[in-house]
Amino acid sequence: MSHPDLFGGLPLSEPAKVARTTQSLPPAESAAQFRATLHHHAHAYYTLDAPEIPDAEYDRLFRELQALESAHPELLTPDSPTQRVGGPILDAFAQVTHRVPMLSIRTETDTEASGAEAFDTRIRKELALTEADPAVAYVGELKFDGLAMSLRYENRVLVQAATRGDGETGEEVTANIRTIGQIPLRLPIGAPAVLEVRGEVYMRRDDFEALNARQRERIAAGTKGEKTFVNPRNAAAGAVRQLDSGIAAERPLSFFAYGLGDITPVTEGGPQWTTHYDMLQQLKAWGFPVAEQTACVQGAQGLVAFHQRIAAERDALPYDIDGVVYKVNELALQARLGFVTREPRWAVAHKYPAQEEMTTVLAIDVQVGRTGKLTPVAKLAPVFVGGVTVTNATLHNELEARRKDVRVGDTVIVRRAGDVIPEVVSVVLERRPPDAPQFTMVSHCPVCGSLAEREDGEADHRCTGGLFCSAQRKQAIWHFAHRRAMDVDGLGDKLVDQLVDSGQVKTLADLYHLKLDSLANMDRMAEKSAVNLLEALEKSKQTTLGRFLFSLGIRHVGEATAKELARHFGQLDAVMAASEDALLQVPDVGPVVAHSIRTFFDQPHNREVVQALRDAGITWAEGDALAPTEMPLAGITVVLTGTLQSMGRDEAKEKLEALGAKVAGSVSKKTHYVVAGAEAGSKLDKAQALGVPVLDDVGLAVLLAGEKP
Ligand code: IVH
């Protein structure tokens, strides 16, 4: 992609040739050519995301221009790409009076769809429109969570960048803003003599994470005065307000344009626009990043749909937004609507529920998981964040808790984005009470008092109590009863708590000795439910070896591994007796899993549990050990997609697996067949792209007959 006339008619294509031929040109022309070439490639790289030359080539051109400018300082121009790396250190920022004030926008705090409808209603009223009048045209934009910036171009060169300040007067931060690769330092021919572009400087989330990781390293290395940043906005603001633009240059910032300030009339024959949307398109053509989500929409319905569409996309965006902005599209209508105090009547910000909020840590509890994992959990003063009330946030393990240094009494920032579990982002150190104690991991299990241990090379502490620990026992029972394990219908969390707490169930086998009268006597347990539970337990006794192995809750043995073990060994005694080497022969079983299985069956109490369950009447059809290679579909990987006619996907999966096939969830080069039913989607596309054979119901039938189509 090249823009031959974008940067003042200078040759822009074939940069290497330009660089070579410049040697014979007078220095001034040579510098101008270097600058034009570098501008072109910076635009392709930062704004279009479509670099045309390798980074090393860009660096080489850049260094040549730097050398030329230091040999001829009089050739240095403010729009030179070499100015992006930062200038001298300032004592203070100069004040800038905005020729056109930087306004703010009214915020619609109602985060529901009604917020958008209220704005449309207001606009229609102000414009004295009746029901008979057509829908008002709006532009939907993202509300970026950064800081507002005004970029002033004179004679097409960036001469000044200023913060919003109080709207009338801001601070001059030009040297720092020049370091932002996405911001053009020079505009193409045709741009007005004076142009102020308004927009948002922000930091992408991945850039923010990388910056904080680097800051942590610096702090660990003992560098004085370094700190981590609370969120991308805070990091962006810190970078913009750096007096040393060399430091600002190390902090990766980005920019989106969304409006105009001061502008001289666009010359005759030059670009013209009568709508906000067309103005944004013009800014884009001049090289400014404009968010691709920006859209023209009609009336309240269009606004509501835009709000919902962006809400669904929000978590996938690489940067934070805190809402959307609606603007009346026709500039003539904007002029008619005018302003109230400092806010235009023609625009509104429509927020989403915040994803980050501040709250306090009331306690740090340690919870015990099914396999004994001890997890520190911050108990929080209830806070509404990401659309739900949050009272807990996991601190994962001791190392994480220490790294974040969360303490009881601390004020913390909690983040909840999408369906992700809430987490503590950081501590507001300024608000820490003086006596807040550092978190230390418990030495004993808070539930059963057994020793808590951390194995070498592992981050997690574990309770060593095993099924002696009631917390582990409860979770072992939930797991045992799970639909995909022993499938005991009606054995919910609350009931398990009661059964364990009342001492009726100490081991898994006790479940099968429960009596109707003691069950029916329990809290909130109707006789009918008690009867149903006993029936479900009775029914669960007839199972498969794979389900039984899965239900034991052996660490690292998931459903698929349990099935493989059953298929490989055929009999429970063979699994229990298998050496680690023998276990390693099972598909997908590696050293960690093999060791875990061996350790489990080496423990006498686990063998007792197994025996007690067998004594209670649990049975399955035992088969002969079947080397997987003897099975007709051994070594074949199949992916199922779409709606099959002959059977459900679960049934097809079970039948294929019984013949030794592996049924995978996603298509890769290793997939042997994709079985596609009606309305198959992306998996079918991927199969076709990779050249994986695609089968229909007939092909599936051939496979299930044990043949390879
Ligand atoms: S328009 C005349 N559009 O939100 C209207 N502002 O108070 C001027 N913001 O500080 C602002 N995204 O930094 C506008 N698409 C967008 C925006 C946006 C974020 C910020 C802006 C300003 C605040 C509004």
XYZ file of C-alpha atoms and ligand atoms in Angstrom:
733
model
C 0.000 0.000 0.000
C 1.468 3.367 -0.883
C 0.082 6.898 -0.882
C 2.104 8.610 -3.586
C 0.726 12.111 -3.063
C -0.120 11.962 0.596
C 2.945 13.667 1.952
C 3.521 16.614 -0.269
C 4.185 14.952 -3.594
C 7.482 13.431 -2.525
C 8.305 9.979 -3.822
C 7.197 7.519 -1.210
C 7.311 4.131 -2.791
C 10.420 1.986 -2.989
C 11.982 3.444 0.153
C 15.309 1.653 -0.201
C 15.919 3.305 -3.538
C 14.939 6.687 -2.105
C 17.464 6.248 0.652
C 20.240 5.316 -1.722
C 19.605 8.105 -4.221
C 19.439 10.756 -1.477
C 23.196 10.542 -1.128
C 23.682 12.598 -4.269
C 21.061 15.221 -3.270
C 21.773 18.439 -1.355
C 21.367 17.789 2.414
C 18.085 19.755 2.712
C 16.375 17.756 -0.027
C 17.865 14.527 1.189
C 16.509 15.172 4.730
C 13.076 16.011 3.278
C 13.034 12.725 1.362
C 14.056 10.709 4.388
C 11.323 12.377 6.410
C 8.668 11.710 3.777
C 9.691 8.065 3.515
C 9.727 7.608 7.279
C 6.338 9.374 7.647
C 4.883 7.040 5.103
C 6.159 3.918 6.854
C 5.224 5.155 10.329
C 1.660 5.637 9.077
C 1.608 2.155 7.518
C 2.981 0.632 10.717
C 1.199 2.483 13.520
C -2.096 3.525 11.994
C -2.833 1.079 9.195
C -1.220 -1.847 11.024
C 0.222 -2.881 7.661
C 3.999 -2.402 7.680
C 5.615 -2.433 4.248
C 9.269 -2.756 5.245
C 11.016 -4.707 8.003
C 11.655 -2.895 11.296
C 15.410 -3.078 10.695
C 15.052 -1.201 7.407
C 12.983 1.503 9.113
C 15.605 1.794 11.849
C 18.350 2.143 9.247
C 16.547 4.991 7.455
C 15.842 6.572 10.802
C 19.507 6.500 11.843
C 20.578 7.975 8.515
C 18.195 10.893 9.005
C 19.429 11.328 12.600
C 23.035 11.458 11.340
C 22.116 13.981 8.666
C 20.297 16.195 11.180
C 23.139 16.158 13.664
C 25.588 17.118 10.890
C 23.195 19.897 9.778
C 21.214 21.017 12.871
C 19.622 23.795 10.820
C 17.735 21.111 8.879
C 15.911 19.818 11.950
C 12.133 20.411 11.703
C 9.470 19.928 14.353
C 7.764 17.288 12.199
C 10.889 15.177 11.818
C 10.297 11.534 12.846
C 13.502 11.787 14.900
C 11.580 14.074 17.276
C 9.409 11.140 18.324
C 12.050 9.835 20.712
C 11.797 12.721 23.160
C 13.418 16.078 23.671
C 15.067 17.990 26.534
C 13.826 17.601 30.120
C 11.406 20.377 31.125
C 11.046 22.143 34.480
C 7.325 22.623 34.012
C 4.749 22.537 31.254
C 3.784 25.757 29.506
C 0.154 26.864 29.709
C -1.912 26.792 26.535
C -5.104 28.765 26.061
C -7.461 26.779 23.863
C -8.711 28.969 21.018
C -11.824 26.827 20.947
C -12.656 25.571 24.445
C -12.420 21.828 25.062
C -15.895 20.882 26.200
C -17.028 17.896 28.141
C -20.091 15.828 27.425
C -23.136 15.195 29.496
C -23.161 11.663 30.888
C -26.253 9.523 30.816
C -25.893 7.502 34.009
C -28.797 5.161 33.253
C -26.745 2.250 31.865
C -29.856 0.509 30.456
C -31.227 0.928 26.923
C -33.586 3.584 28.313
C -30.552 5.875 28.604
C -30.255 5.968 24.803
C -33.990 6.487 24.365
C -33.948 9.432 26.784
C -31.274 11.176 24.665
C -33.247 10.740 21.437
C -36.385 12.029 23.150
C -34.527 15.138 24.346
C -33.059 15.820 20.913
C -36.432 15.466 19.176
C -37.993 17.822 21.691
C -35.248 20.441 21.287
C -35.622 20.249 17.515
C -39.429 20.428 17.852
C -39.836 17.229 15.826
C -43.176 15.463 15.775
C -43.912 11.764 15.447
C -44.437 12.320 11.742
C -40.819 13.464 11.310
C -38.216 10.857 10.352
C -35.623 9.386 12.734
C -32.659 11.634 13.641
C -29.307 10.464 12.226
C -26.629 9.917 14.869
C -23.028 8.790 14.988
C -22.227 6.126 17.587
C -18.645 6.275 18.900
C -16.707 4.516 21.626
C -16.050 6.407 24.831
C -12.338 5.816 25.248
C -10.969 5.683 28.754
C -7.881 7.844 28.397
C -7.299 11.571 28.404
C -8.473 14.263 26.014
C -5.861 15.885 23.774
C -5.898 18.763 21.329
C -3.409 18.523 18.450
C -2.689 21.777 16.637
C -1.361 21.689 13.065
C -0.156 24.863 11.364
C 0.752 24.658 7.717
C 0.229 20.899 8.029
C 2.857 20.409 10.720
C 2.111 19.366 14.310
C 3.147 22.408 16.337
C 1.401 21.896 19.635
C -0.312 19.227 21.704
C -2.234 20.314 24.771
C -4.178 18.590 27.538
C -7.742 19.632 28.285
C -6.956 21.210 31.662
C -10.030 23.126 32.772
C -11.307 23.308 29.201
C -10.050 26.890 28.716
C -6.376 26.392 29.549
C -4.373 23.198 29.327
C -0.743 22.129 29.454
C 1.625 21.949 26.506
C 2.826 18.366 26.183
C 3.991 18.416 22.546
C 7.296 16.589 23.072
C 5.532 13.691 24.787
C 2.771 13.499 22.197
C 5.298 13.409 19.349
C 6.434 10.051 20.741
C 3.054 8.518 19.797
C 3.659 6.758 16.517
C -0.022 6.884 15.502
C -0.138 10.687 15.555
C 0.876 12.257 12.231
C 3.607 14.859 12.604
C 2.772 16.254 9.165
C -0.486 16.272 7.202
C -0.949 15.686 3.489
C -1.469 18.517 1.001
C -5.046 19.766 1.078
C -5.314 19.892 4.877
C -6.336 23.333 6.219
C -3.679 25.899 7.189
C -4.764 25.625 10.821
C -6.341 22.448 12.122
C -6.919 21.310 15.674
C -7.762 17.664 16.020
C -9.334 16.547 19.259
C -9.196 13.006 20.506
C -8.161 10.631 23.226
C -4.692 9.460 24.191
C -4.892 5.984 25.759
C -2.851 2.904 26.500
C -3.753 -0.532 25.140
C -4.242 -3.209 27.775
C -1.381 -5.386 26.475
C 0.959 -2.387 26.457
C -0.164 -1.610 29.997
C 0.537 -5.180 31.187
C 3.978 -5.130 29.567
C 4.755 -1.732 31.097
C 3.752 -2.908 34.565
C 5.788 -6.104 34.170
C 8.815 -3.960 33.308
C 8.110 -1.654 36.238
C 7.954 -4.661 38.587
C 11.344 -5.812 37.322
C 12.781 -2.367 37.949
C 11.355 -2.256 41.454
C 12.753 -5.755 42.132
C 16.154 -4.579 40.847
C 16.025 -1.766 43.393
C 15.558 1.157 40.981
C 14.433 4.139 43.039
C 11.285 6.089 42.305
C 9.637 3.421 40.115
C 6.065 2.291 40.673
C 3.439 0.169 38.973
C 0.295 1.721 37.523
C -3.240 1.139 38.679
C -4.869 0.977 35.234
C -4.171 1.927 31.612
C -5.726 5.400 31.993
C -3.550 6.186 34.958
C -0.453 4.947 33.097
C -1.367 7.017 30.020
C -1.907 10.153 32.099
C 1.437 9.596 33.832
C 3.231 9.262 30.513
C 1.607 12.380 29.021
C 2.603 14.446 32.044
C 6.266 13.356 32.040
C 8.663 16.284 32.051
C 11.265 13.963 30.553
C 9.942 13.047 27.122
C 12.571 10.294 26.891
C 10.622 8.466 29.603
C 7.338 9.200 27.840
C 8.797 7.618 24.696
C 9.271 4.338 26.586
C 5.593 4.234 27.542
C 3.570 3.034 24.582
C 0.586 5.303 23.986
C -2.101 5.253 21.309
C -4.590 7.788 19.967
C -8.108 8.002 18.517
C -9.501 11.148 16.897
C -13.143 12.101 17.559
C -13.553 15.810 16.865
C -12.228 19.213 15.827
C -11.207 22.430 17.578
C -9.856 25.506 15.824
C -9.868 25.292 12.016
C -9.367 27.756 9.156
C -11.924 27.522 6.377
C -11.192 24.631 4.106
C -10.059 26.080 0.785
C -12.263 26.006 -2.244
C -12.026 22.746 -4.078
C -10.615 21.197 -0.894
C -12.406 18.680 1.269
C -15.880 19.577 2.489
C -18.184 17.927 4.978
C -21.605 18.633 6.356
C -21.802 15.759 8.802
C -19.759 14.671 11.794
C -19.272 11.246 10.204
C -17.821 12.665 6.989
C -15.502 14.884 9.036
C -14.205 11.760 10.835
C -13.670 10.052 7.478
C -11.624 13.059 6.367
C -9.506 12.883 9.526
C -8.928 9.220 8.785
C -7.835 10.070 5.253
C -5.377 12.582 6.694
C -3.790 9.803 8.742
C -5.557 9.976 12.128
C -6.752 6.759 13.753
C -10.564 6.668 13.963
C -12.117 3.667 15.750
C -13.535 1.209 13.240
C -16.644 0.732 15.414
C -17.721 4.338 14.684
C -21.090 4.009 12.964
C -23.997 6.003 11.528
C -27.243 4.930 13.165
C -30.884 6.061 12.909
C -33.066 7.139 15.823
C -33.428 5.680 19.311
C -33.563 2.129 17.983
C -30.240 2.577 16.234
C -28.665 3.979 19.408
C -29.942 1.100 21.531
C -28.655 -1.465 19.021
C -25.255 0.272 18.923
C -25.058 0.327 22.737
C -25.827 -3.412 22.862
C -23.472 -4.344 20.051
C -20.543 -2.536 21.645
C -21.404 -4.002 25.079
C -20.975 -7.459 23.547
C -17.660 -6.482 21.942
C -16.321 -4.546 24.916
C -14.270 -7.274 26.585
C -12.652 -8.277 23.300
C -11.407 -4.741 22.558
C -7.674 -4.323 23.147
C -8.290 -1.142 25.176
C -10.691 0.051 27.882
C -13.869 1.956 27.111
C -16.314 3.089 29.751
C -19.276 3.611 27.483
C -20.330 4.877 24.083
C -20.903 8.415 22.828
C -23.826 9.481 20.647
C -23.520 12.589 18.489
C -26.079 14.208 16.202
C -24.633 13.651 12.735
C -25.766 16.756 10.788
C -23.517 19.723 11.634
C -26.405 22.086 10.839
C -28.524 20.363 13.484
C -25.612 20.488 15.946
C -25.471 24.261 15.423
C -29.227 24.562 16.036
C -28.957 22.552 19.248
C -26.012 24.558 20.646
C -24.656 24.292 24.175
C -25.733 24.356 27.801
C -22.949 25.727 30.001
C -19.904 23.642 29.055
C -21.679 20.791 27.314
C -23.030 20.447 23.801
C -26.715 19.517 23.616
C -25.984 17.367 20.574
C -23.808 14.764 22.290
C -24.139 12.430 25.239
C -21.979 9.753 26.826
C -23.874 6.560 27.629
C -21.957 4.555 30.188
C -21.610 0.835 30.818
C -21.380 -0.557 34.333
C -17.851 0.108 35.564
C -15.436 -2.839 35.379
C -13.252 -1.514 38.151
C -14.299 -0.223 41.539
C -12.696 0.540 44.848
C -13.588 -1.333 48.027
C -11.988 -2.524 51.258
C -10.641 -5.902 52.324
C -12.536 -7.140 55.374
C -10.615 -10.389 55.770
C -8.429 -12.833 53.892
C -9.828 -16.352 54.227
C -8.162 -19.535 53.097
C -10.494 -21.922 51.266
C -9.924 -25.628 50.781
C -10.519 -27.161 47.351
C -11.419 -30.738 46.396
C -7.848 -31.885 46.093
C -6.823 -29.914 49.173
C -5.592 -26.815 47.348
C -5.570 -23.881 49.762
C -6.666 -20.641 48.132
C -6.445 -17.246 49.835
C -9.625 -15.301 49.125
C -10.110 -11.613 49.882
C -13.460 -10.979 51.557
C -14.590 -7.566 50.347
C -17.045 -4.932 51.453
C -19.795 -5.547 48.829
C -19.186 -3.531 45.676
C -21.135 -3.308 42.396
C -18.682 -3.915 39.573
C -19.029 -5.244 36.023
C -22.800 -5.516 36.552
C -22.805 -7.718 39.682
C -22.220 -7.325 43.422
C -18.838 -8.744 44.326
C -17.911 -9.840 47.866
C -14.982 -12.205 47.163
C -11.893 -12.049 44.997
C -9.419 -14.879 44.671
C -5.778 -14.153 45.456
C -4.833 -17.509 43.834
C -1.949 -18.538 46.112
C 0.560 -17.235 48.603
C 2.961 -15.934 45.942
C 0.228 -13.956 44.187
C -1.124 -12.609 47.467
C 2.396 -11.513 48.414
C 3.087 -10.040 44.981
C -0.006 -7.871 45.181
C 0.650 -7.413 48.908
C -3.034 -7.317 49.766
C -3.667 -6.821 53.478
C -6.729 -6.821 55.710
C -7.933 -3.219 55.985
C -6.533 -2.270 52.588
C -8.431 -0.244 50.023
C -8.191 -2.182 46.771
C -9.219 -1.866 43.154
C -11.349 -4.782 42.058
C -11.904 -5.636 38.412
C -14.575 -7.826 36.894
C -14.761 -7.957 33.112
C -17.278 -10.179 31.321
C -17.626 -13.593 32.901
C -14.118 -13.514 34.296
C -13.902 -14.126 38.053
C -13.337 -10.911 40.015
C -9.769 -10.057 40.894
C -7.892 -7.558 42.984
C -5.965 -5.396 40.511
C -3.978 -3.404 43.021
C -3.819 -1.864 46.458
C -4.240 1.880 47.034
C -1.177 2.190 49.230
C -1.935 5.759 50.299
C -4.980 4.437 52.126
C -3.336 1.543 53.963
C -3.971 1.620 57.723
C -0.639 1.889 59.573
C -0.962 -1.456 61.376
C -2.194 -3.602 58.430
C -0.469 -6.979 58.809
C 1.212 -8.668 55.847
C -0.558 -11.813 54.641
C 1.050 -15.109 55.563
C -0.152 -18.505 54.440
C -1.643 -20.747 57.108
C 0.601 -23.548 58.350
C -2.390 -25.794 59.011
C -5.635 -26.443 57.166
C -8.258 -23.995 58.466
C -10.928 -26.707 58.261
C -9.345 -29.894 59.639
C -6.117 -28.659 61.210
C -3.875 -30.994 59.175
C -0.500 -29.734 58.103
C -0.491 -27.430 55.037
C 2.349 -28.187 52.630
C 3.726 -26.752 49.438
C 5.540 -29.144 47.116
C 8.778 -28.018 45.515
C 8.187 -26.203 42.268
C 4.481 -25.687 42.976
C 2.786 -22.416 43.801
C -0.085 -23.942 45.760
C -0.223 -25.038 49.364
C -2.320 -28.120 50.067
C -4.060 -29.557 53.066
C -2.545 -32.976 53.746
C -5.722 -34.229 55.460
C -7.148 -35.951 52.367
C -10.649 -37.297 52.931
C -10.162 -36.810 56.670
C -10.677 -33.097 55.945
C -14.397 -32.314 55.853
C -13.910 -29.545 53.271
C -12.181 -31.975 50.920
C -14.731 -34.640 51.757
C -17.662 -32.379 50.852
C -16.138 -31.496 47.524
C -15.144 -35.091 46.893
C -18.807 -36.026 47.388
C -20.076 -33.283 45.039
C -17.617 -34.488 42.469
C -18.549 -38.148 42.985
C -22.240 -37.334 42.474
C -21.611 -35.165 39.394
C -23.690 -35.833 36.286
C -20.644 -37.000 34.351
C -19.304 -39.069 37.272
C -21.733 -41.329 39.204
C -24.688 -39.146 38.170
C -26.595 -39.076 41.465
C -29.528 -36.802 40.797
C -30.662 -34.578 43.679
C -27.429 -34.554 45.717
C -26.864 -30.800 45.785
C -24.308 -28.637 47.654
C -26.541 -27.824 50.614
C -27.510 -31.424 51.167
C -23.887 -32.594 51.024
C -22.988 -29.924 53.613
C -25.709 -31.223 55.915
C -24.826 -34.883 55.421
C -21.167 -34.253 56.198
C -21.762 -31.757 59.030
C -24.255 -34.081 60.749
C -21.732 -36.914 60.547
C -24.009 -39.155 58.466
C -21.544 -39.324 55.582
C -17.874 -39.759 56.418
C -16.770 -41.648 53.330
C -18.165 -41.949 49.827
C -19.545 -45.411 50.581
C -21.654 -44.023 53.465
C -23.876 -42.472 50.785
C -25.100 -45.934 49.901
C -26.074 -46.694 53.522
C -28.323 -43.673 54.029
C -31.745 -44.489 55.465
C -35.076 -42.904 54.572
C -36.032 -41.877 58.114
C -32.788 -40.096 58.959
C -32.801 -38.370 55.575
C -36.402 -37.237 55.867
C -35.628 -35.758 59.274
C -33.145 -33.328 57.817
C -33.778 -29.628 57.317
C -35.821 -28.707 54.264
C -35.939 -32.336 53.100
C -39.391 -33.513 52.089
C -40.030 -37.267 52.209
C -40.543 -37.281 48.450
C -37.065 -35.784 47.891
C -35.546 -38.320 50.288
C -37.181 -41.169 48.359
C -35.972 -39.699 45.063
C -32.418 -39.404 46.357
C -32.340 -43.010 47.538
C -33.643 -44.109 44.144
C -30.990 -42.031 42.366
C -28.281 -43.598 44.539
C -29.604 -47.062 43.784
C -29.662 -46.312 40.062
C -26.105 -44.953 40.139
C -24.758 -48.319 41.304
C -24.878 -49.609 37.745
C -22.148 -47.625 36.031
C -19.087 -47.899 33.803
C -15.463 -48.308 34.816
C -14.618 -44.951 33.211
C -17.240 -43.088 35.234
C -16.207 -44.876 38.420
C -12.541 -43.949 37.951
C -13.480 -40.335 37.224
C -15.760 -40.180 40.285
C -12.876 -41.051 42.646
C -11.492 -37.557 42.123
C -7.877 -38.619 41.564
C -5.776 -35.500 40.984
C -5.115 -34.825 37.278
C -7.548 -37.563 36.192
C -10.321 -35.876 34.234
C -13.168 -37.501 32.402
C -11.201 -38.233 29.241
C -8.225 -39.774 31.079
C -10.569 -41.930 33.164
C -12.148 -43.257 29.959
C -8.744 -43.983 28.470
C -7.683 -45.865 31.608
C -10.838 -47.951 31.536
C -10.391 -48.739 27.871
C -6.720 -49.575 28.221
C -6.862 -51.783 31.302
C -10.425 -53.082 31.074
C -10.524 -53.976 34.774
C -10.274 -51.930 37.951
C -7.784 -54.295 39.601
C -5.478 -53.889 36.629
C -5.596 -50.082 36.957
C -4.968 -50.282 40.707
C -2.013 -52.591 40.214
C -0.442 -50.776 37.253
C 3.094 -49.417 37.669
C 3.884 -45.873 36.571
C 5.531 -47.339 33.468
C 2.435 -49.334 32.640
C 0.299 -46.234 33.151
C 2.506 -44.266 30.771
C 1.362 -46.588 27.977
C -2.133 -45.099 28.154
C -2.797 -42.374 25.554
C -2.532 -38.855 27.038
C -1.061 -40.090 30.340
C 2.239 -38.392 31.123
C 4.578 -38.737 34.120
C 2.643 -36.302 36.365
C -0.668 -38.096 35.805
C 0.899 -41.562 36.114
C 2.520 -40.577 39.399
C -0.712 -39.140 40.723
C -2.667 -42.332 39.914
C -0.019 -44.564 41.473
C 0.150 -42.408 44.622
C -3.635 -42.459 44.958
C -3.897 -46.239 44.853
C -0.870 -46.667 47.135
C -2.749 -44.988 49.971
C -4.474 -47.626 52.091
C -7.439 -45.379 52.881
C -8.124 -44.864 49.180
C -8.065 -48.625 48.583
C -10.491 -48.992 51.481
C -12.847 -46.428 49.931
C -12.786 -48.329 46.636
C -13.483 -51.627 48.370
C -16.297 -50.142 50.435
C -17.927 -48.780 47.273
C -17.715 -52.166 45.599
C -19.146 -53.781 48.729
C -22.009 -51.290 48.628
C -22.971 -52.788 45.272
C -21.401 -50.547 42.640
C -20.774 -52.588 39.508
C -19.808 -52.183 35.895
C -19.170 -54.523 33.038
C -15.505 -55.406 33.195
C -13.804 -56.000 29.902
C -10.504 -57.446 28.821
C -7.539 -55.221 28.688
C -7.553 -53.931 25.172
C -4.440 -52.480 23.734
C -5.679 -49.323 22.076
C -4.005 -50.245 18.833
C -6.294 -53.245 18.543
C -9.386 -51.085 18.426
C -10.776 -50.367 14.979
C -10.573 -46.570 15.217
C -7.451 -46.394 17.394
C -5.317 -43.377 16.593
C -8.109 -41.603 14.697
C -9.137 -38.118 15.798
C -12.628 -36.935 14.861
C -14.358 -33.577 15.355
C -18.163 -33.402 15.418
C -19.971 -30.242 14.364
C -23.488 -29.126 13.432
C -26.704 -31.111 13.920
C -26.489 -34.750 12.843
C -29.582 -36.519 11.546
C -28.876 -40.042 12.705
C -28.057 -39.335 16.359
C -27.145 -36.664 18.882
C -23.539 -35.487 19.134
C -23.114 -37.013 22.625
C -24.233 -40.384 21.334
C -21.934 -40.191 18.322
C -19.050 -39.247 20.625
C -19.673 -42.188 22.942
C -19.889 -44.646 20.019
C -16.763 -43.336 18.356
C -14.822 -43.455 21.606
C -15.973 -47.021 22.263
C -14.228 -47.938 18.997
C -11.019 -46.258 20.062
C -11.384 -42.922 18.260
C -10.526 -39.687 20.007
C -13.250 -37.023 19.721
C -11.716 -33.577 19.862
C -13.343 -30.162 20.301
C -11.429 -28.231 17.685
C -10.088 -28.831 14.190
C -6.343 -28.909 13.585
C -3.926 -30.447 11.129
C -3.989 -33.565 13.320
C -7.743 -34.077 12.836
C -8.474 -37.111 10.625
C -12.180 -36.465 9.950
C -14.728 -33.746 10.607
C -18.292 -35.052 10.797
C -20.506 -32.115 9.841
C -24.280 -32.020 10.291
C -26.742 -29.253 9.447
C -25.725 -25.662 10.259
C -22.091 -26.534 10.834
C -20.123 -23.316 11.279
C -16.501 -22.321 11.693
C -15.222 -25.870 12.332
C -16.411 -26.878 8.872
C -14.720 -23.812 7.355
C -11.521 -24.677 9.156
C -11.652 -28.314 7.996
C -12.020 -27.135 4.413
C -9.197 -24.648 4.819
C -6.886 -27.346 6.219
C -8.008 -29.997 3.737
C -9.365 -32.311 6.469
C -11.885 -34.839 5.013
C -15.485 -33.910 5.891
C -18.045 -36.672 6.477
C -21.846 -36.560 6.636
C -24.184 -38.981 8.451
C -23.401 -41.691 5.906
C -19.656 -41.268 6.422
C -20.219 -41.427 10.173
C -22.070 -44.723 9.764
C -19.081 -46.106 7.846
C -16.748 -44.996 10.655
C -19.015 -46.575 13.270
C -18.921 -49.805 11.321
C -15.255 -49.753 12.232
C -14.043 -48.812 8.773
C -12.095 -45.809 7.646
C -13.996 -44.010 4.879
S -16.457 14.283 22.440
C -17.829 18.345 22.455
N -16.059 11.758 21.956
O -14.894 11.948 27.377
C -17.623 16.990 22.934
N -15.275 12.619 24.027
O -16.427 14.680 28.853
C -16.238 16.749 23.359
N -14.116 10.963 25.419
O -12.813 14.347 28.360
C -15.906 15.350 23.678
N -14.323 9.273 24.037
O -11.759 12.879 26.646
C -15.891 12.758 22.836
N -15.768 9.524 21.352
C -15.586 10.527 22.230
C -14.917 10.342 23.456
C -14.789 11.423 24.336
C -13.843 9.672 25.204
C -13.753 11.711 26.641
C -13.122 13.027 26.393
C -13.723 13.988 27.389
C -14.801 13.177 28.036
C -16.121 13.862 27.844
